[in-house]
mmCIF file with all atom_site columns, C-alpha atoms in Angstrom:
data_model
loop_
_atom_site.group_PDB
_atom_site.id
_atom_site.type_symbol
_atom_site.label_atom_id
_atom_site.label_alt_id
_atom_site.label_comp_id
_atom_site.label_asym_id
_atom_site.label_entity_id
_atom_site.label_seq_id
_atom_site.pdbx_PDB_ins_code
_atom_site.Cartn_x
_atom_site.Cartn_y
_atom_site.Cartn_z
_atom_site.occupancy
_atom_site.B_iso_or_equiv
_atom_site.pdbx_formal_charge
_atom_site.auth_seq_id
_atom_site.auth_comp_id
_atom_site.auth_asym_id
_atom_site.auth_atom_id
_atom_site.pdbx_PDB_model_num
ATOM 1   C CA . CYS A 1 1   ? 33.217 12.670 -11.704 1.00 0.00 ? 1   CYS A CA 1
ATOM 2   C CA . ASP A 1 2   ? 29.384 11.731 -11.615 1.00 0.00 ? 2   ASP A CA 1
ATOM 3   C CA . PRO A 1 3   ? 28.179 11.531 -15.352 1.00 0.00 ? 3   PRO A CA 1
ATOM 4   C CA . LEU A 1 4   ? 24.950 11.502 -14.202 1.00 0.00 ? 4   LEU A CA 1
ATOM 5   C CA . SER A 1 5   ? 25.544 15.133 -12.576 1.00 0.00 ? 5   SER A CA 1
ATOM 6   C CA . GLY A 1 6   ? 25.277 18.432 -14.867 1.00 0.00 ? 6   GLY A CA 1
ATOM 7   C CA . SER A 1 7   ? 27.137 20.264 -11.748 1.00 0.00 ? 7   SER A CA 1
ATOM 8   C CA . SER A 1 8   ? 30.215 16.897 -11.450 1.00 0.00 ? 8   SER A CA 1
ATOM 9   C CA . ASP A 1 9   ? 33.397 17.680 -12.745 1.00 0.00 ? 9   ASP A CA 1
ATOM 10  C CA . TRP A 1 10  ? 35.068 16.599 -16.456 1.00 0.00 ? 10  TRP A CA 1
ATOM 11  C CA . SER A 1 11  ? 37.708 14.210 -16.692 1.00 0.00 ? 11  SER A CA 1
ATOM 12  C CA . CYS A 1 12  ? 40.068 14.135 -20.290 1.00 0.00 ? 12  CYS A CA 1
ATOM 13  C CA . GLN A 1 13  ? 40.391 11.186 -21.605 1.00 0.00 ? 13  GLN A CA 1
ATOM 14  C CA . THR A 1 14  ? 43.335 11.489 -22.632 1.00 0.00 ? 14  THR A CA 1
ATOM 15  C CA . CYS A 1 15  ? 45.229 12.921 -19.382 1.00 0.00 ? 15  CYS A CA 1
ATOM 16  C CA . GLY A 1 16  ? 42.909 12.241 -16.741 1.00 0.00 ? 16  GLY A CA 1
ATOM 17  C CA . ALA A 1 17  ? 43.071 15.963 -16.008 1.00 0.00 ? 17  ALA A CA 1
ATOM 18  C CA . LEU A 1 18  ? 39.764 17.330 -13.610 1.00 0.00 ? 18  LEU A CA 1
ATOM 19  C CA . TYR A 1 19  ? 37.553 20.331 -15.108 1.00 0.00 ? 19  TYR A CA 1
ATOM 20  C CA . SER A 1 20  ? 34.837 22.186 -13.283 1.00 0.00 ? 20  SER A CA 1
ATOM 21  C CA . ALA A 1 21  ? 31.444 21.657 -15.618 1.00 0.00 ? 21  ALA A CA 1
ATOM 22  C CA . GLU A 1 22  ? 31.460 25.833 -15.286 1.00 0.00 ? 22  GLU A CA 1
ATOM 23  C CA . TYR A 1 23  ? 35.290 25.954 -17.376 1.00 0.00 ? 23  TYR A CA 1
ATOM 24  C CA . VAL A 1 24  ? 33.450 22.578 -19.753 1.00 0.00 ? 24  VAL A CA 1
ATOM 25  C CA . LEU A 1 25  ? 30.405 25.038 -20.897 1.00 0.00 ? 25  LEU A CA 1
ATOM 26  C CA . THR A 1 26  ? 32.510 28.220 -21.108 1.00 0.00 ? 26  THR A CA 1
ATOM 27  C CA . LEU A 1 27  ? 34.895 26.284 -23.184 1.00 0.00 ? 27  LEU A CA 1
ATOM 28  C CA . VAL A 1 28  ? 31.922 24.619 -25.513 1.00 0.00 ? 28  VAL A CA 1
ATOM 29  C CA . SER A 1 29  ? 30.229 28.297 -25.836 1.00 0.00 ? 29  SER A CA 1
ATOM 30  C CA . GLU A 1 30  ? 33.150 29.888 -26.876 1.00 0.00 ? 30  GLU A CA 1
ATOM 31  C CA . ALA A 1 31  ? 33.340 27.548 -29.389 1.00 0.00 ? 31  ALA A CA 1
ATOM 32  C CA . ALA A 1 32  ? 29.943 27.425 -30.679 1.00 0.00 ? 32  ALA A CA 1
ATOM 33  C CA . GLY A 1 33  ? 30.279 30.813 -30.755 1.00 0.00 ? 33  GLY A CA 1
ATOM 34  C CA . ARG A 1 34  ? 34.042 30.947 -33.060 1.00 0.00 ? 34  ARG A CA 1
ATOM 35  C CA . VAL A 1 35  ? 32.264 28.580 -35.273 1.00 0.00 ? 35  VAL A CA 1
ATOM 36  C CA . ASP A 1 36  ? 29.523 31.061 -36.504 1.00 0.00 ? 36  ASP A CA 1
ATOM 37  C CA . THR A 1 37  ? 31.570 33.801 -36.567 1.00 0.00 ? 37  THR A CA 1
ATOM 38  C CA . PRO A 1 38  ? 34.490 33.378 -39.446 1.00 0.00 ? 38  PRO A CA 1
ATOM 39  C CA . ARG A 1 39  ? 37.176 35.998 -40.013 1.00 0.00 ? 39  ARG A CA 1
ATOM 40  C CA . GLU A 1 40  ? 37.341 38.468 -42.324 1.00 0.00 ? 40  GLU A CA 1
ATOM 41  C CA . GLU A 1 41  ? 40.312 37.213 -44.162 1.00 0.00 ? 41  GLU A CA 1
ATOM 42  C CA . ASP A 1 42  ? 38.644 33.412 -44.284 1.00 0.00 ? 42  ASP A CA 1
ATOM 43  C CA . ASP A 1 43  ? 36.925 31.982 -46.727 1.00 0.00 ? 43  ASP A CA 1
ATOM 44  C CA . ILE A 1 44  ? 34.205 29.398 -44.547 1.00 0.00 ? 44  ILE A CA 1
ATOM 45  C CA . ILE A 1 45  ? 36.692 26.225 -45.668 1.00 0.00 ? 45  ILE A CA 1
ATOM 46  C CA . GLN A 1 46  ? 40.062 27.832 -44.184 1.00 0.00 ? 46  GLN A CA 1
ATOM 47  C CA . HIS A 1 47  ? 37.729 29.286 -41.259 1.00 0.00 ? 47  HIS A CA 1
ATOM 48  C CA . TYR A 1 48  ? 36.633 25.768 -40.194 1.00 0.00 ? 48  TYR A CA 1
ATOM 49  C CA . GLU A 1 49  ? 39.592 24.277 -40.977 1.00 0.00 ? 49  GLU A CA 1
ATOM 50  C CA . ARG A 1 50  ? 41.201 26.581 -38.585 1.00 0.00 ? 50  ARG A CA 1
ATOM 51  C CA . THR A 1 51  ? 38.694 26.103 -35.734 1.00 0.00 ? 51  THR A CA 1
ATOM 52  C CA . ILE A 1 52  ? 38.846 22.292 -36.031 1.00 0.00 ? 52  ILE A CA 1
ATOM 53  C CA . HIS A 1 53  ? 42.486 23.030 -35.361 1.00 0.00 ? 53  HIS A CA 1
ATOM 54  C CA . HIS A 1 54  ? 42.195 25.326 -32.703 1.00 0.00 ? 54  HIS A CA 1
ATOM 55  C CA . TYR A 1 55  ? 40.094 22.891 -30.669 1.00 0.00 ? 55  TYR A CA 1
ATOM 56  C CA . SER A 1 56  ? 41.910 19.763 -31.487 1.00 0.00 ? 56  SER A CA 1
ATOM 57  C CA . THR A 1 57  ? 43.712 19.756 -27.977 1.00 0.00 ? 57  THR A CA 1
ATOM 58  C CA . THR A 1 58  ? 40.600 20.839 -26.618 1.00 0.00 ? 58  THR A CA 1
ATOM 59  C CA . ILE A 1 59  ? 38.143 19.371 -27.848 1.00 0.00 ? 59  ILE A CA 1
ATOM 60  C CA . HIS A 1 60  ? 37.344 15.633 -28.328 1.00 0.00 ? 60  HIS A CA 1
ATOM 61  C CA . PRO A 1 61  ? 37.131 14.580 -31.716 1.00 0.00 ? 61  PRO A CA 1
ATOM 62  C CA . SER A 1 62  ? 33.635 13.513 -31.901 1.00 0.00 ? 62  SER A CA 1
ATOM 63  C CA . HIS A 1 63  ? 32.961 16.479 -30.475 1.00 0.00 ? 63  HIS A CA 1
ATOM 64  C CA . TYR A 1 64  ? 29.357 17.457 -31.703 1.00 0.00 ? 64  TYR A CA 1
ATOM 65  C CA . LEU A 1 65  ? 30.876 20.962 -32.671 1.00 0.00 ? 65  LEU A CA 1
ATOM 66  C CA . ILE A 1 66  ? 33.746 19.072 -34.608 1.00 0.00 ? 66  ILE A CA 1
ATOM 67  C CA . VAL A 1 67  ? 31.330 16.283 -36.075 1.00 0.00 ? 67  VAL A CA 1
ATOM 68  C CA . GLY A 1 68  ? 29.176 18.973 -37.740 1.00 0.00 ? 68  GLY A CA 1
ATOM 69  C CA . ILE A 1 69  ? 32.549 21.014 -38.884 1.00 0.00 ? 69  ILE A CA 1
ATOM 70  C CA . LYS A 1 70  ? 33.592 17.847 -41.021 1.00 0.00 ? 70  LYS A CA 1
ATOM 71  C CA . GLU A 1 71  ? 30.147 17.260 -41.984 1.00 0.00 ? 71  GLU A CA 1
ATOM 72  C CA . LYS A 1 72  ? 30.036 21.029 -43.414 1.00 0.00 ? 72  LYS A CA 1
ATOM 73  C CA . LEU A 1 73  ? 34.163 19.984 -44.568 1.00 0.00 ? 73  LEU A CA 1
ATOM 74  C CA . ALA A 1 74  ? 33.135 17.034 -46.797 1.00 0.00 ? 74  ALA A CA 1
ATOM 75  C CA . GLN A 1 75  ? 29.745 18.500 -48.598 1.00 0.00 ? 75  GLN A CA 1
ATOM 76  C CA . PHE A 1 76  ? 31.804 21.696 -49.184 1.00 0.00 ? 76  PHE A CA 1
ATOM 77  C CA . TYR A 1 77  ? 35.430 20.779 -50.632 1.00 0.00 ? 77  TYR A CA 1
ATOM 78  C CA . GLY A 1 78  ? 34.757 19.929 -54.090 1.00 0.00 ? 78  GLY A CA 1
ATOM 79  C CA . ASN A 1 79  ? 30.942 21.387 -54.707 1.00 0.00 ? 79  ASN A CA 1
ATOM 80  C CA . PHE A 1 80  ? 32.067 24.822 -54.192 1.00 0.00 ? 80  PHE A CA 1
ATOM 81  C CA . ILE A 1 81  ? 34.326 27.525 -55.824 1.00 0.00 ? 81  ILE A CA 1
ATOM 82  C CA . PRO A 1 82  ? 36.828 27.993 -55.627 1.00 0.00 ? 82  PRO A CA 1
ATOM 83  C CA . TYR A 1 83  ? 37.015 24.999 -53.989 1.00 0.00 ? 83  TYR A CA 1
ATOM 84  C CA . LYS A 1 84  ? 35.272 22.725 -57.078 1.00 0.00 ? 84  LYS A CA 1
ATOM 85  C CA . LEU A 1 85  ? 36.700 19.096 -56.991 1.00 0.00 ? 85  LEU A CA 1
ATOM 86  C CA . ALA A 1 86  ? 38.118 19.276 -60.276 1.00 0.00 ? 86  ALA A CA 1
ATOM 87  C CA . ASP A 1 87  ? 40.839 21.674 -59.253 1.00 0.00 ? 87  ASP A CA 1
ATOM 88  C CA . LEU A 1 88  ? 41.277 20.650 -56.251 1.00 0.00 ? 88  LEU A CA 1
ATOM 89  C CA . PRO A 1 89  ? 44.583 19.698 -55.273 1.00 0.00 ? 89  PRO A CA 1
ATOM 90  C CA . ARG A 1 90  ? 45.753 16.430 -54.318 1.00 0.00 ? 90  ARG A CA 1
ATOM 91  C CA . PRO A 1 91  ? 45.950 16.954 -50.898 1.00 0.00 ? 91  PRO A CA 1
ATOM 92  C CA . LEU A 1 92  ? 43.042 19.070 -50.989 1.00 0.00 ? 92  LEU A CA 1
ATOM 93  C CA . LYS A 1 93  ? 41.019 15.747 -52.285 1.00 0.00 ? 93  LYS A CA 1
ATOM 94  C CA . GLU A 1 94  ? 42.836 13.563 -49.523 1.00 0.00 ? 94  GLU A CA 1
ATOM 95  C CA . ARG A 1 95  ? 41.007 15.878 -46.917 1.00 0.00 ? 95  ARG A CA 1
ATOM 96  C CA . LYS A 1 96  ? 38.099 15.173 -47.889 1.00 0.00 ? 96  LYS A CA 1
ATOM 97  C CA . ILE A 1 97  ? 38.218 11.646 -47.902 1.00 0.00 ? 97  ILE A CA 1
ATOM 98  C CA . GLN A 1 98  ? 39.838 12.114 -44.504 1.00 0.00 ? 98  GLN A CA 1
ATOM 99  C CA . VAL A 1 99  ? 36.404 14.247 -43.362 1.00 0.00 ? 99  VAL A CA 1
ATOM 100 C CA . CYS A 1 100 ? 34.324 11.720 -44.597 1.00 0.00 ? 100 CYS A CA 1
ATOM 101 C CA . GLN A 1 101 ? 35.445 8.919  -43.205 1.00 0.00 ? 101 GLN A CA 1
ATOM 102 C CA . ASP A 1 102 ? 35.716 10.466 -39.575 1.00 0.00 ? 102 ASP A CA 1
ATOM 103 C CA . MET A 1 103 ? 32.104 11.337 -40.090 1.00 0.00 ? 103 MET A CA 1
ATOM 104 C CA . LEU A 1 104 ? 31.112 7.661  -40.898 1.00 0.00 ? 104 LEU A CA 1
ATOM 105 C CA . ASP A 1 105 ? 32.949 6.478  -38.439 1.00 0.00 ? 105 ASP A CA 1
ATOM 106 C CA . THR A 1 106 ? 30.984 8.906  -35.672 1.00 0.00 ? 106 THR A CA 1
ATOM 107 C CA . ILE A 1 107 ? 27.607 7.828  -37.459 1.00 0.00 ? 107 ILE A CA 1
ATOM 108 C CA . SER A 1 108 ? 28.619 4.200  -37.407 1.00 0.00 ? 108 SER A CA 1
ATOM 109 C CA . ARG A 1 109 ? 28.524 4.945  -33.264 1.00 0.00 ? 109 ARG A CA 1
ATOM 110 C CA . VAL A 1 110 ? 26.062 7.058  -33.386 1.00 0.00 ? 110 VAL A CA 1
ATOM 111 C CA . ASP A 1 111 ? 23.109 6.391  -35.720 1.00 0.00 ? 111 ASP A CA 1
ATOM 112 C CA . PRO A 1 112 ? 24.111 2.922  -36.856 1.00 0.00 ? 112 PRO A CA 1
ATOM 113 C CA . GLY A 1 113 ? 22.073 1.882  -40.174 1.00 0.00 ? 113 GLY A CA 1
ATOM 114 C CA . TYR A 1 114 ? 20.858 3.102  -42.996 1.00 0.00 ? 114 TYR A CA 1
ATOM 115 C CA . THR A 1 115 ? 20.601 7.501  -43.006 1.00 0.00 ? 115 THR A CA 1
ATOM 116 C CA . ARG A 1 116 ? 20.607 10.780 -44.773 1.00 0.00 ? 116 ARG A CA 1
ATOM 117 C CA . THR A 1 117 ? 24.111 11.784 -43.378 1.00 0.00 ? 117 THR A CA 1
ATOM 118 C CA . ARG A 1 118 ? 25.764 8.139  -44.378 1.00 0.00 ? 118 ARG A CA 1
ATOM 119 C CA . GLY A 1 119 ? 24.398 8.057  -47.818 1.00 0.00 ? 119 GLY A CA 1
ATOM 120 C CA . GLN A 1 120 ? 25.758 12.131 -48.512 1.00 0.00 ? 120 GLN A CA 1
ATOM 121 C CA . MET A 1 121 ? 29.188 10.477 -46.603 1.00 0.00 ? 121 MET A CA 1
ATOM 122 C CA . LEU A 1 122 ? 29.253 7.829  -49.259 1.00 0.00 ? 122 LEU A CA 1
ATOM 123 C CA . ALA A 1 123 ? 28.712 9.791  -51.976 1.00 0.00 ? 123 ALA A CA 1
ATOM 124 C CA . GLU A 1 124 ? 30.725 12.179 -50.889 1.00 0.00 ? 124 GLU A CA 1
ATOM 125 C CA . MET A 1 125 ? 33.735 10.245 -50.788 1.00 0.00 ? 125 MET A CA 1
ATOM 126 C CA . ASN A 1 126 ? 33.514 7.760  -53.317 1.00 0.00 ? 126 ASN A CA 1
ATOM 127 C CA . LYS A 1 127 ? 33.250 10.870 -56.002 1.00 0.00 ? 127 LYS A CA 1
ATOM 128 C CA . THR A 1 128 ? 36.541 11.674 -54.635 1.00 0.00 ? 128 THR A CA 1
ATOM 129 C CA . LYS A 1 129 ? 37.876 8.314  -54.744 1.00 0.00 ? 129 LYS A CA 1
ATOM 130 C CA . LEU A 1 130 ? 36.487 7.643  -58.099 1.00 0.00 ? 130 LEU A CA 1
ATOM 131 C CA . VAL A 1 131 ? 37.920 11.444 -58.911 1.00 0.00 ? 131 VAL A CA 1
ATOM 132 C CA . VAL A 1 132 ? 41.653 10.597 -57.210 1.00 0.00 ? 132 VAL A CA 1
ATOM 133 C CA . ALA A 1 133 ? 41.692 7.127  -58.572 1.00 0.00 ? 133 ALA A CA 1
ATOM 134 C CA . ASN A 1 134 ? 41.074 8.270  -62.110 1.00 0.00 ? 134 ASN A CA 1
ATOM 135 C CA . ASP A 1 135 ? 43.377 11.260 -61.774 1.00 0.00 ? 135 ASP A CA 1
ATOM 136 C CA . ASP A 1 136 ? 46.207 7.954  -60.609 1.00 0.00 ? 136 ASP A CA 1
ATOM 137 C CA . LEU A 1 137 ? 45.189 6.173  -63.511 1.00 0.00 ? 137 LEU A CA 1
ATOM 138 C CA . LYS A 1 138 ? 45.645 9.385  -65.836 1.00 0.00 ? 138 LYS A CA 1
ATOM 139 C CA . ASN A 1 139 ? 49.165 10.155 -64.666 1.00 0.00 ? 139 ASN A CA 1
ATOM 140 C CA . GLY A 1 140 ? 50.591 6.637  -63.227 1.00 0.00 ? 140 GLY A CA 1
ATOM 141 C CA . GLU A 1 141 ? 54.091 5.155  -64.239 1.00 0.00 ? 141 GLU A CA 1
ATOM 142 C CA . LYS A 1 142 ? 54.723 1.807  -65.940 1.00 0.00 ? 142 LYS A CA 1
ATOM 143 C CA . GLY A 1 143 ? 55.124 0.242  -62.026 1.00 0.00 ? 143 GLY A CA 1
ATOM 144 C CA . MET A 1 144 ? 52.314 1.692  -60.527 1.00 0.00 ? 144 MET A CA 1
ATOM 145 C CA . GLU A 1 145 ? 49.629 0.737  -63.884 1.00 0.00 ? 145 GLU A CA 1
ATOM 146 C CA . THR A 1 146 ? 48.780 -2.773 -61.743 1.00 0.00 ? 146 THR A CA 1
ATOM 147 C CA . ILE A 1 147 ? 48.149 -1.060 -57.928 1.00 0.00 ? 147 ILE A CA 1
ATOM 148 C CA . ASN A 1 148 ? 46.252 2.917  -59.620 1.00 0.00 ? 148 ASN A CA 1
ATOM 149 C CA . LYS A 1 149 ? 43.857 -0.248 -61.962 1.00 0.00 ? 149 LYS A CA 1
ATOM 150 C CA . LYS A 1 150 ? 43.106 -2.034 -58.113 1.00 0.00 ? 150 LYS A CA 1
ATOM 151 C CA . ARG A 1 151 ? 42.345 0.992  -56.891 1.00 0.00 ? 151 ARG A CA 1
ATOM 152 C CA . TRP A 1 152 ? 40.428 2.746  -59.464 1.00 0.00 ? 152 TRP A CA 1
ATOM 153 C CA . GLU A 1 153 ? 38.010 -1.126 -60.088 1.00 0.00 ? 153 GLU A CA 1
ATOM 154 C CA . LYS A 1 154 ? 37.674 -1.104 -55.689 1.00 0.00 ? 154 LYS A CA 1
ATOM 155 C CA . ALA A 1 155 ? 36.080 2.193  -56.186 1.00 0.00 ? 155 ALA A CA 1
ATOM 156 C CA . CYS A 1 156 ? 34.330 1.580  -58.697 1.00 0.00 ? 156 CYS A CA 1
ATOM 157 C CA . LEU A 1 157 ? 33.007 -1.512 -56.486 1.00 0.00 ? 157 LEU A CA 1
ATOM 158 C CA . GLU A 1 158 ? 32.043 1.356  -53.887 1.00 0.00 ? 158 GLU A CA 1
ATOM 159 C CA . LYS A 1 159 ? 30.347 2.608  -56.367 1.00 0.00 ? 159 LYS A CA 1
ATOM 160 C CA . GLN A 1 160 ? 28.311 0.219  -56.901 1.00 0.00 ? 160 GLN A CA 1
ATOM 161 C CA . PHE A 1 161 ? 27.260 -0.670 -53.121 1.00 0.00 ? 161 PHE A CA 1
ATOM 162 C CA . LEU A 1 162 ? 26.835 3.079  -52.891 1.00 0.00 ? 162 LEU A CA 1
ATOM 163 C CA . HIS A 1 163 ? 24.042 2.716  -55.803 1.00 0.00 ? 163 HIS A CA 1
ATOM 164 C CA . MET A 1 164 ? 22.932 -0.795 -53.446 1.00 0.00 ? 164 MET A CA 1
ATOM 165 C CA . TYR A 1 165 ? 22.717 0.915  -50.600 1.00 0.00 ? 165 TYR A CA 1
ATOM 166 C CA . LEU A 1 166 ? 20.794 4.549  -52.325 1.00 0.00 ? 166 LEU A CA 1
ATOM 167 C CA . ALA A 1 167 ? 18.205 2.245  -53.585 1.00 0.00 ? 167 ALA A CA 1
ATOM 168 C CA . TYR A 1 168 ? 17.759 0.612  -50.288 1.00 0.00 ? 168 TYR A CA 1
ATOM 169 C CA . TYR A 1 169 ? 17.175 3.636  -48.557 1.00 0.00 ? 169 TYR A CA 1
ATOM 170 C CA . GLN A 1 170 ? 14.801 4.521  -50.853 1.00 0.00 ? 170 GLN A CA 1
ATOM 171 C CA . SER A 1 171 ? 12.843 1.824  -50.412 1.00 0.00 ? 171 SER A CA 1
ATOM 172 C CA . LEU A 1 172 ? 12.563 2.239  -46.957 1.00 0.00 ? 172 LEU A CA 1
ATOM 173 C CA . PHE A 1 173 ? 11.459 6.228  -47.778 1.00 0.00 ? 173 PHE A CA 1
ATOM 174 C CA . HIS A 1 174 ? 8.122  5.017  -50.007 1.00 0.00 ? 174 HIS A CA 1
ATOM 175 C CA . GLY A 1 175 ? 7.543  2.331  -47.683 1.00 0.00 ? 175 GLY A CA 1
ATOM 176 C CA . LYS A 1 176 ? 8.341  -0.225 -50.240 1.00 0.00 ? 176 LYS A CA 1
ATOM 177 C CA . LYS A 1 177 ? 10.940 -3.609 -49.408 1.00 0.00 ? 177 LYS A CA 1
#
């Protein structure tokens, strides 16, 4: 497995199995085609979730196709009918937070620093965390009140950080320091 040779075999990082370059290229080509062709009965979010699940054992979670899907899911959940944030059930809000965090983890490795995508993911994740914390405060039990209040305060601090981050990013964009 010579990483500098395009025709070299590929090795699975999980099990160590070897795959030919031709097989890997075919798999990636098939996956790219599948991303672009949803089933008629699926809406776009269902399609993307199904695609991630289908390729979860064969394509690395940080592969550009999976990362691209997660970026779209992070933006679609909570922003489009019938997935508006106010109407999302708790598991889908948690899923949105999860894909945002996955994206932030990937961005930190691949493109560290102040980027537009990082700002978008922080904004989407923070918005969702605030809604979840607010829901918890409204529906909280007496014993959970303190925990929920701390979660709300943490989400508010994250919101302040996001505003500072965006202000800094805008100053870079506009050439002010």
